[in-house]
mmCIF file of C-alpha atoms in Angstrom:
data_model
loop_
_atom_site.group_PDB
_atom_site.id
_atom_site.type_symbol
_atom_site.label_atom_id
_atom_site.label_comp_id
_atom_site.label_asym_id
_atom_site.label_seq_id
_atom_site.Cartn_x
_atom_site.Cartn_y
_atom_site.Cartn_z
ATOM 1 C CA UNK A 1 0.000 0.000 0.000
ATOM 2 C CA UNK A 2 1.335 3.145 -0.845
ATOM 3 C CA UNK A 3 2.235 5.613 1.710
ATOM 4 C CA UNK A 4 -0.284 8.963 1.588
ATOM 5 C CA UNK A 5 1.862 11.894 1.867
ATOM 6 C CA UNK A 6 0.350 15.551 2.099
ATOM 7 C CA UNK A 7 -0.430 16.307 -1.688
ATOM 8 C CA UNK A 8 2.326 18.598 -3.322
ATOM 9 C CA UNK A 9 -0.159 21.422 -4.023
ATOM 10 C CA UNK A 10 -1.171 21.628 -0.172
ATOM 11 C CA UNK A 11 2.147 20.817 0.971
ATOM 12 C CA UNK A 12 3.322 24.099 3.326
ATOM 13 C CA UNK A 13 7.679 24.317 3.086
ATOM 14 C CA UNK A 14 9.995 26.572 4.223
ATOM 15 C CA UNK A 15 13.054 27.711 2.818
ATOM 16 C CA UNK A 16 15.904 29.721 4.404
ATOM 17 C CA UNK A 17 19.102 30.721 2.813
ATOM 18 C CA UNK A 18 21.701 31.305 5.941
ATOM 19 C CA UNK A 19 24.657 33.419 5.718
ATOM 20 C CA UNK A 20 28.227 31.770 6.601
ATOM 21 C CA UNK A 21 29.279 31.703 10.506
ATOM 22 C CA UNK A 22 33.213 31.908 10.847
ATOM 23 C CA UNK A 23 34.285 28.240 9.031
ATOM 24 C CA UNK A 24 30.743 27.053 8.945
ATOM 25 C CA UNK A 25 29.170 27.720 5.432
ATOM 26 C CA UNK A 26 25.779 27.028 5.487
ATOM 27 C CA UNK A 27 24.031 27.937 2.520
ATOM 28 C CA UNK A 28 26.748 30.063 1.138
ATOM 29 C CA UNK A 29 28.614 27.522 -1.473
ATOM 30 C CA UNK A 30 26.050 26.198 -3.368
ATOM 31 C CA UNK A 31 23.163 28.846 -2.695
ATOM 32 C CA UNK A 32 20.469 25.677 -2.100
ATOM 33 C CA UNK A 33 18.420 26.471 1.100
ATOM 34 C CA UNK A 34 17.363 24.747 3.894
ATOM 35 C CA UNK A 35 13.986 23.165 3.387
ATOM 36 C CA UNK A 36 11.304 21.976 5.656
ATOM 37 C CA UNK A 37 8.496 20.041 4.580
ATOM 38 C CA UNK A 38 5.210 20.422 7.190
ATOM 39 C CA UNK A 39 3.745 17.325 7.805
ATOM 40 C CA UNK A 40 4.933 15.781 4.901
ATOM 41 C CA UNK A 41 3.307 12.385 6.036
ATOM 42 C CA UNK A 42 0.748 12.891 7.993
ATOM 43 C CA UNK A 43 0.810 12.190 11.425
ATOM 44 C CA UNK A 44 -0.339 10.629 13.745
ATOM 45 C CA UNK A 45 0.107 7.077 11.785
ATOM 46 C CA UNK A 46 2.958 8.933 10.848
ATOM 47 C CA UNK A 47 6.265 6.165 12.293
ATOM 48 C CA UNK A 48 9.974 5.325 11.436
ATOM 49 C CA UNK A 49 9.319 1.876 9.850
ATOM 50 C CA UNK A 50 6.859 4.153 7.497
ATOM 51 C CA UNK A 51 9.488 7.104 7.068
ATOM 52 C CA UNK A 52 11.764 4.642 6.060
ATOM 53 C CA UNK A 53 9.927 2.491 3.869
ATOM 54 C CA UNK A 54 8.463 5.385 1.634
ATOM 55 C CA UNK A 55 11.967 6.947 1.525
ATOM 56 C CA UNK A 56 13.660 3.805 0.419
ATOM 57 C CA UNK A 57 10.605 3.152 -2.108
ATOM 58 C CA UNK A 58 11.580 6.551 -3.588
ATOM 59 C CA UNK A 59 15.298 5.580 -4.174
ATOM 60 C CA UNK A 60 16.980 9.023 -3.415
ATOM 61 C CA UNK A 61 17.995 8.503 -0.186
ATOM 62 C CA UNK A 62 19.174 5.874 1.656
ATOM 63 C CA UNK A 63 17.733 5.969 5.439
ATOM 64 C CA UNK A 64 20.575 5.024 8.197
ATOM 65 C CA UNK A 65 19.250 5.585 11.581
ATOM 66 C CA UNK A 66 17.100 6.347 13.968
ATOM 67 C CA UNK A 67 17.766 8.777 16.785
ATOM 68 C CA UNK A 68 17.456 12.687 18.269
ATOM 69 C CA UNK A 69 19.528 15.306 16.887
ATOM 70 C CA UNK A 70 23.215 16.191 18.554
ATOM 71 C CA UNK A 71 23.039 19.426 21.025
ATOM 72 C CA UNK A 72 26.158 20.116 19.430
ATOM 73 C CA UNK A 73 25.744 22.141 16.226
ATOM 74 C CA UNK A 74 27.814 20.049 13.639
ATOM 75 C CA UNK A 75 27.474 19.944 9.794
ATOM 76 C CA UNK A 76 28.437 17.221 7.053
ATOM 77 C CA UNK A 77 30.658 18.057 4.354
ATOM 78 C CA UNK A 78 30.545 14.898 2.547
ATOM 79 C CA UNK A 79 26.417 14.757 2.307
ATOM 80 C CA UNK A 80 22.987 16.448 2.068
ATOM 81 C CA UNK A 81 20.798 15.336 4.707
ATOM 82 C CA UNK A 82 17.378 14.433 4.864
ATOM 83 C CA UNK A 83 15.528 13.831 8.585
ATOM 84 C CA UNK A 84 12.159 12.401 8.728
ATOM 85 C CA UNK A 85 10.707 13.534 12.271
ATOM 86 C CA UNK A 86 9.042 10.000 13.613
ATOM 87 C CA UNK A 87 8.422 11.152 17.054
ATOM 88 C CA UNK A 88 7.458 14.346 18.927
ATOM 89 C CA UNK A 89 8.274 18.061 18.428
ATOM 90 C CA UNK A 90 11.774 20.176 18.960
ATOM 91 C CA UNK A 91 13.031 23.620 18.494
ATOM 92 C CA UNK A 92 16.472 23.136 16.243
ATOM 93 C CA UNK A 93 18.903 25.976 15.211
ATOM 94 C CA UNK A 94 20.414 25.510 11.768
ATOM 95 C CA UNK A 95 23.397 27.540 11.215
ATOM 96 C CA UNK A 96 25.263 28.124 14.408
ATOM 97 C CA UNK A 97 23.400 29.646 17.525
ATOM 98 C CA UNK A 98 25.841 32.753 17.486
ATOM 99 C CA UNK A 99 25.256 33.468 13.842
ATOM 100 C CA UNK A 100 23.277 36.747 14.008
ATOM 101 C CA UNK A 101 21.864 35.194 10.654
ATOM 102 C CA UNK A 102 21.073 31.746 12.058
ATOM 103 C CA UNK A 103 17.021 30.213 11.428
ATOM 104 C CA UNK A 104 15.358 28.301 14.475
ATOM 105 C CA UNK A 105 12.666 26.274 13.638
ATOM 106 C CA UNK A 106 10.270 23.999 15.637
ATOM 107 C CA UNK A 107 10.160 20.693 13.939
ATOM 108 C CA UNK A 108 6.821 18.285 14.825
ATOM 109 C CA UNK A 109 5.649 14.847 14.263
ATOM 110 C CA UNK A 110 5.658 14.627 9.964
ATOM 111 C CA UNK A 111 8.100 16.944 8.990
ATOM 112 C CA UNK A 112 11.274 16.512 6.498
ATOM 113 C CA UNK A 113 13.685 18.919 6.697
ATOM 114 C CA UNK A 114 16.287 18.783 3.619
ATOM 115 C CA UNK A 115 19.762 20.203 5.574
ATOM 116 C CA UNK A 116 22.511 20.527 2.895
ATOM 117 C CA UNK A 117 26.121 20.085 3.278
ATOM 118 C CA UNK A 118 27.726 22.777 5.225
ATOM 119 C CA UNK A 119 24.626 23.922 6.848
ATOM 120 C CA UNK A 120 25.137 23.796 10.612
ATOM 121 C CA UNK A 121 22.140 22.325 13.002
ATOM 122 C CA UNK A 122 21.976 21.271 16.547
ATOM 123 C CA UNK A 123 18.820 20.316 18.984
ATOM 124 C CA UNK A 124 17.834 22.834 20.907
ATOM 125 C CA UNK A 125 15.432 21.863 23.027
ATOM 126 C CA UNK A 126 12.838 18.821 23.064
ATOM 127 C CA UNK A 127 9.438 19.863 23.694
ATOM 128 C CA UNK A 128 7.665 16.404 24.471
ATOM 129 C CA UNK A 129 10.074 14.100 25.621
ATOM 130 C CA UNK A 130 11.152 11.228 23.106
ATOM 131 C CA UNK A 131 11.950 13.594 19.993
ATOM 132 C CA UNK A 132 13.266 11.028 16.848
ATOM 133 C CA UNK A 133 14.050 11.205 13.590
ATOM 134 C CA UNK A 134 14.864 9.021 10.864
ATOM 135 C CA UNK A 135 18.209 10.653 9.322
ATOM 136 C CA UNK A 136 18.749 9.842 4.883
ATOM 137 C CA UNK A 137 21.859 10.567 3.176
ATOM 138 C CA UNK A 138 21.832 10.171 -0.943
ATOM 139 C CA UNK A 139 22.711 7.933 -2.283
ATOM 140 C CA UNK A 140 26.314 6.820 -2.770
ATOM 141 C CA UNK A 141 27.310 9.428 -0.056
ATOM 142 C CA UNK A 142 28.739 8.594 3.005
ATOM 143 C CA UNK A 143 28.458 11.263 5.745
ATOM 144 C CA UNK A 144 30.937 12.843 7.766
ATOM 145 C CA UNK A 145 31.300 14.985 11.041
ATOM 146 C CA UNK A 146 32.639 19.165 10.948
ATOM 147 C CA UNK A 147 32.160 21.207 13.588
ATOM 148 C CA UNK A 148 33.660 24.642 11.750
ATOM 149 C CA UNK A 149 36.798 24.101 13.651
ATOM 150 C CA UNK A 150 40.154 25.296 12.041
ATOM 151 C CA UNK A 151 41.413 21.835 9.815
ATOM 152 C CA UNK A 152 38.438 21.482 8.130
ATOM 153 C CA UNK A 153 38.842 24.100 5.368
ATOM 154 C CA UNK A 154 39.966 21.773 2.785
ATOM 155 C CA UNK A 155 36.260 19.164 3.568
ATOM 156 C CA UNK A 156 34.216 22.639 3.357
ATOM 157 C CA UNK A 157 36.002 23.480 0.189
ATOM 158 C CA UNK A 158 34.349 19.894 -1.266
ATOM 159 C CA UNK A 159 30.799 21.317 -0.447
ATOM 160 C CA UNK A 160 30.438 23.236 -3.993
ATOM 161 C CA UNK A 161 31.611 19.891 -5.462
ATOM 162 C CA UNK A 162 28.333 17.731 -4.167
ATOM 163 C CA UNK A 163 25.782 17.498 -6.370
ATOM 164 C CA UNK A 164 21.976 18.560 -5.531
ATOM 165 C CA UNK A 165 19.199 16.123 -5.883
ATOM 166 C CA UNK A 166 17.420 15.216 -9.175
ATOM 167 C CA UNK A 167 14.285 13.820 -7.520
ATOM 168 C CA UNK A 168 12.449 14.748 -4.222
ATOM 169 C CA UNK A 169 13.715 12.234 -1.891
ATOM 170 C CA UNK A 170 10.057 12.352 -0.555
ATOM 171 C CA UNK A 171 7.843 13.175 -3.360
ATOM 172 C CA UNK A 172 9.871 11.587 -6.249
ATOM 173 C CA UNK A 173 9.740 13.361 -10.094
ATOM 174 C CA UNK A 174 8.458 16.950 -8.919
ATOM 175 C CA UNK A 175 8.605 18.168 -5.187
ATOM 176 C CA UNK A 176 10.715 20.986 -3.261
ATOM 177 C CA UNK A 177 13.991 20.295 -3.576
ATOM 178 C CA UNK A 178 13.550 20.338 -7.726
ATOM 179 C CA UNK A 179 12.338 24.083 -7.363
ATOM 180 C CA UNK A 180 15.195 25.490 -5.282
#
């Protein structure tokens, strides 16, 4: 059975472009913003086993675990990342939390956010206790760990080099990321 998503044409997203933070470049190298999907699958039936099958059904993205997200803002250099929330509702900061330019964003039940390389994010707080995700990388990518720490120039350098999607790891042929 086929998973029902929110249809594309009622399907609220949000896109932020965030300005680089010291050696953290966010949106800066390849200009392709942040993007959060609301309720992309509709809760409450909304679960990780369902996350996961409809995002391995779609073939993008490859799902690789299930967990909260570090209180540690941190950014991959090596991947775009796609979180399915499975479970309960959290304020995250994308960008660095001492980036005057920085977006914070509660994130419920349904949601995808589409983080791409270089963009920092970190929990902030969870609001309800139990606050999970189901974290996709692309394909063929293997993600890594930066923390905009001096070292890492030459990884944030490989950012521009990643390619973007060619199909919505969630909605397949047309969706968000194909419009950005």
């Amino acid at each position: 059975m086929p998973t029902k998503l929110t249809p594309l044409k009622d399907l609220q997203v949000l896109t932020h472009q965030i300005p680089s933070y010291n050696l953290t470049p966010n949106t800066t190298l390849h200009n392709k913003p942040l993007l959060i999907y609301r309720a992309a699958f509709p809760p409450p039936l909304t679960t990780a086993s369902l996350i996961e099958s409809h995002l391995t059904s779609i073939g993008v993205v490859i799902p690789q675990w299930r967990y909260t997200m570090y209180s540690t803002s941190h950014f991959h250099s090596t991947s775009h990342e796609v979180l399915g929330i499975a479970n309960g509702r959290a304020r995250l900061c994308f960008g660095y939390e001492e980036n005057a330019g920085r977006v914070v964003e509660e994130v419920r039940k349904g949601d995808v956010v589409v983080v791409p390389a270089g963009v920092a994010h970190r929990l902030m707080e969870d609001l309800e206790g139990g606050f999970s995700m189901v974290g996709s990388y692309p394909k063929g990518c293997n993600w890594d760990m930066c923390y905009g720490q001096a070292g890492e120039e030459a990884k944030i350098e490989k950012i521009k080099d990643l390619p973007w999607f060619t199909r919505d790891p969630v909605y397949g042929d047309s969706g968000p990321v194909l419009d950005v």
